[in-house]
């Protein structure tokens, strides 16, 4: 019984007596920063009141979902080529950017409003059956392989409105004073 107690104490005492060899630390390596895509605050992403790819990607990212470009897609009922995105792990979104909201409305005028397919057709030329179509300003977005929660988050992010055009900020150097309060 005493032998069991002596062994750990002896090992601890021997380990504390010696100097541990100094390990060399690797020098810090610096890498060049990876350029990020333009965001609405950048001058590369124009703030003209219409949807652009950089606005869509920023809005989805700010909604808490990762988004990345997969490829482009063409369907016969749109003149514009769509950009196909992957959102999260499984969801897909196809976005079509038009010159203005009237062009987007004209492109979807004869199509089924929920699935953006010709009347009576459930899939059309899409890769799979669309879950939902979202039209906001000059953007037409079609969701695929998405669950209801993801669809709601995307819908809320996009239907919050198109990015607002840039307006000059008021001069902050001018001090505006409120009139002094008077007691009644």
mmCIF file of N, CA and C in Angstrom, residues 24 27 35 65 71 98 102 130 135 137 144 147 149 168 184:
data_model
loop_
_atom_site.group_PDB
_atom_site.id
_atom_site.type_symbol
_atom_site.label_atom_id
_atom_site.label_comp_id
_atom_site.label_asym_id
_atom_site.label_seq_id
_atom_site.Cartn_x
_atom_site.Cartn_y
_atom_site.Cartn_z
ATOM 1 N N UNK A 24 12.710 25.157 -29.635
ATOM 2 C CA UNK A 24 12.759 26.341 -30.497
ATOM 3 C C UNK A 24 11.386 26.562 -31.109
ATOM 4 N N UNK A 27 9.608 30.510 -36.512
ATOM 5 C CA UNK A 27 9.374 31.939 -36.755
ATOM 6 C C UNK A 27 7.967 32.144 -37.317
ATOM 7 N N UNK A 35 -7.686 38.663 -51.188
ATOM 8 C CA UNK A 35 -8.641 39.733 -51.504
ATOM 9 C C UNK A 35 -10.070 39.232 -51.323
ATOM 10 N N UNK A 65 -25.807 32.842 -43.739
ATOM 11 C CA UNK A 65 -25.632 31.657 -44.575
ATOM 12 C C UNK A 65 -24.472 31.888 -45.531
ATOM 13 N N UNK A 71 -21.755 28.147 -60.975
ATOM 14 C CA UNK A 71 -21.606 28.290 -62.425
ATOM 15 C C UNK A 71 -22.734 29.176 -62.950
ATOM 16 N N UNK A 98 -31.689 41.723 -64.013
ATOM 17 C CA UNK A 98 -32.215 42.442 -65.161
ATOM 18 C C UNK A 98 -31.855 43.920 -65.039
ATOM 19 N N UNK A 102 -38.980 46.458 -64.459
ATOM 20 C CA UNK A 102 -39.910 46.248 -65.570
ATOM 21 C C UNK A 102 -39.426 45.116 -66.475
ATOM 22 N N UNK A 130 -38.213 23.583 -58.928
ATOM 23 C CA UNK A 130 -37.965 24.752 -58.078
ATOM 24 C C UNK A 130 -38.804 24.699 -56.807
ATOM 25 N N UNK A 135 -39.141 37.432 -56.535
ATOM 26 C CA UNK A 135 -38.890 38.553 -57.437
ATOM 27 C C UNK A 135 -38.877 39.829 -56.616
ATOM 28 N N UNK A 137 -37.457 43.869 -57.194
ATOM 29 C CA UNK A 137 -36.830 44.887 -58.057
ATOM 30 C C UNK A 137 -36.336 44.225 -59.343
ATOM 31 N N UNK A 144 -33.690 26.034 -55.017
ATOM 32 C CA UNK A 144 -33.736 24.593 -55.245
ATOM 33 C C UNK A 144 -33.123 23.877 -54.047
ATOM 34 N N UNK A 147 -34.544 23.700 -47.568
ATOM 35 C CA UNK A 147 -35.600 23.404 -46.597
ATOM 36 C C UNK A 147 -36.369 24.692 -46.297
ATOM 37 N N UNK A 149 -36.770 26.468 -43.598
ATOM 38 C CA UNK A 149 -36.065 27.483 -42.807
ATOM 39 C C UNK A 149 -35.105 28.279 -43.680
ATOM 40 N N UNK A 168 -25.277 61.326 -50.587
ATOM 41 C CA UNK A 168 -24.228 62.020 -49.836
ATOM 42 C C UNK A 168 -24.679 62.213 -48.395
ATOM 43 N N UNK A 184 -42.376 74.978 -17.222
ATOM 44 C CA UNK A 184 -43.739 75.530 -17.203
ATOM 45 C C UNK A 184 -44.229 75.689 -15.814
#
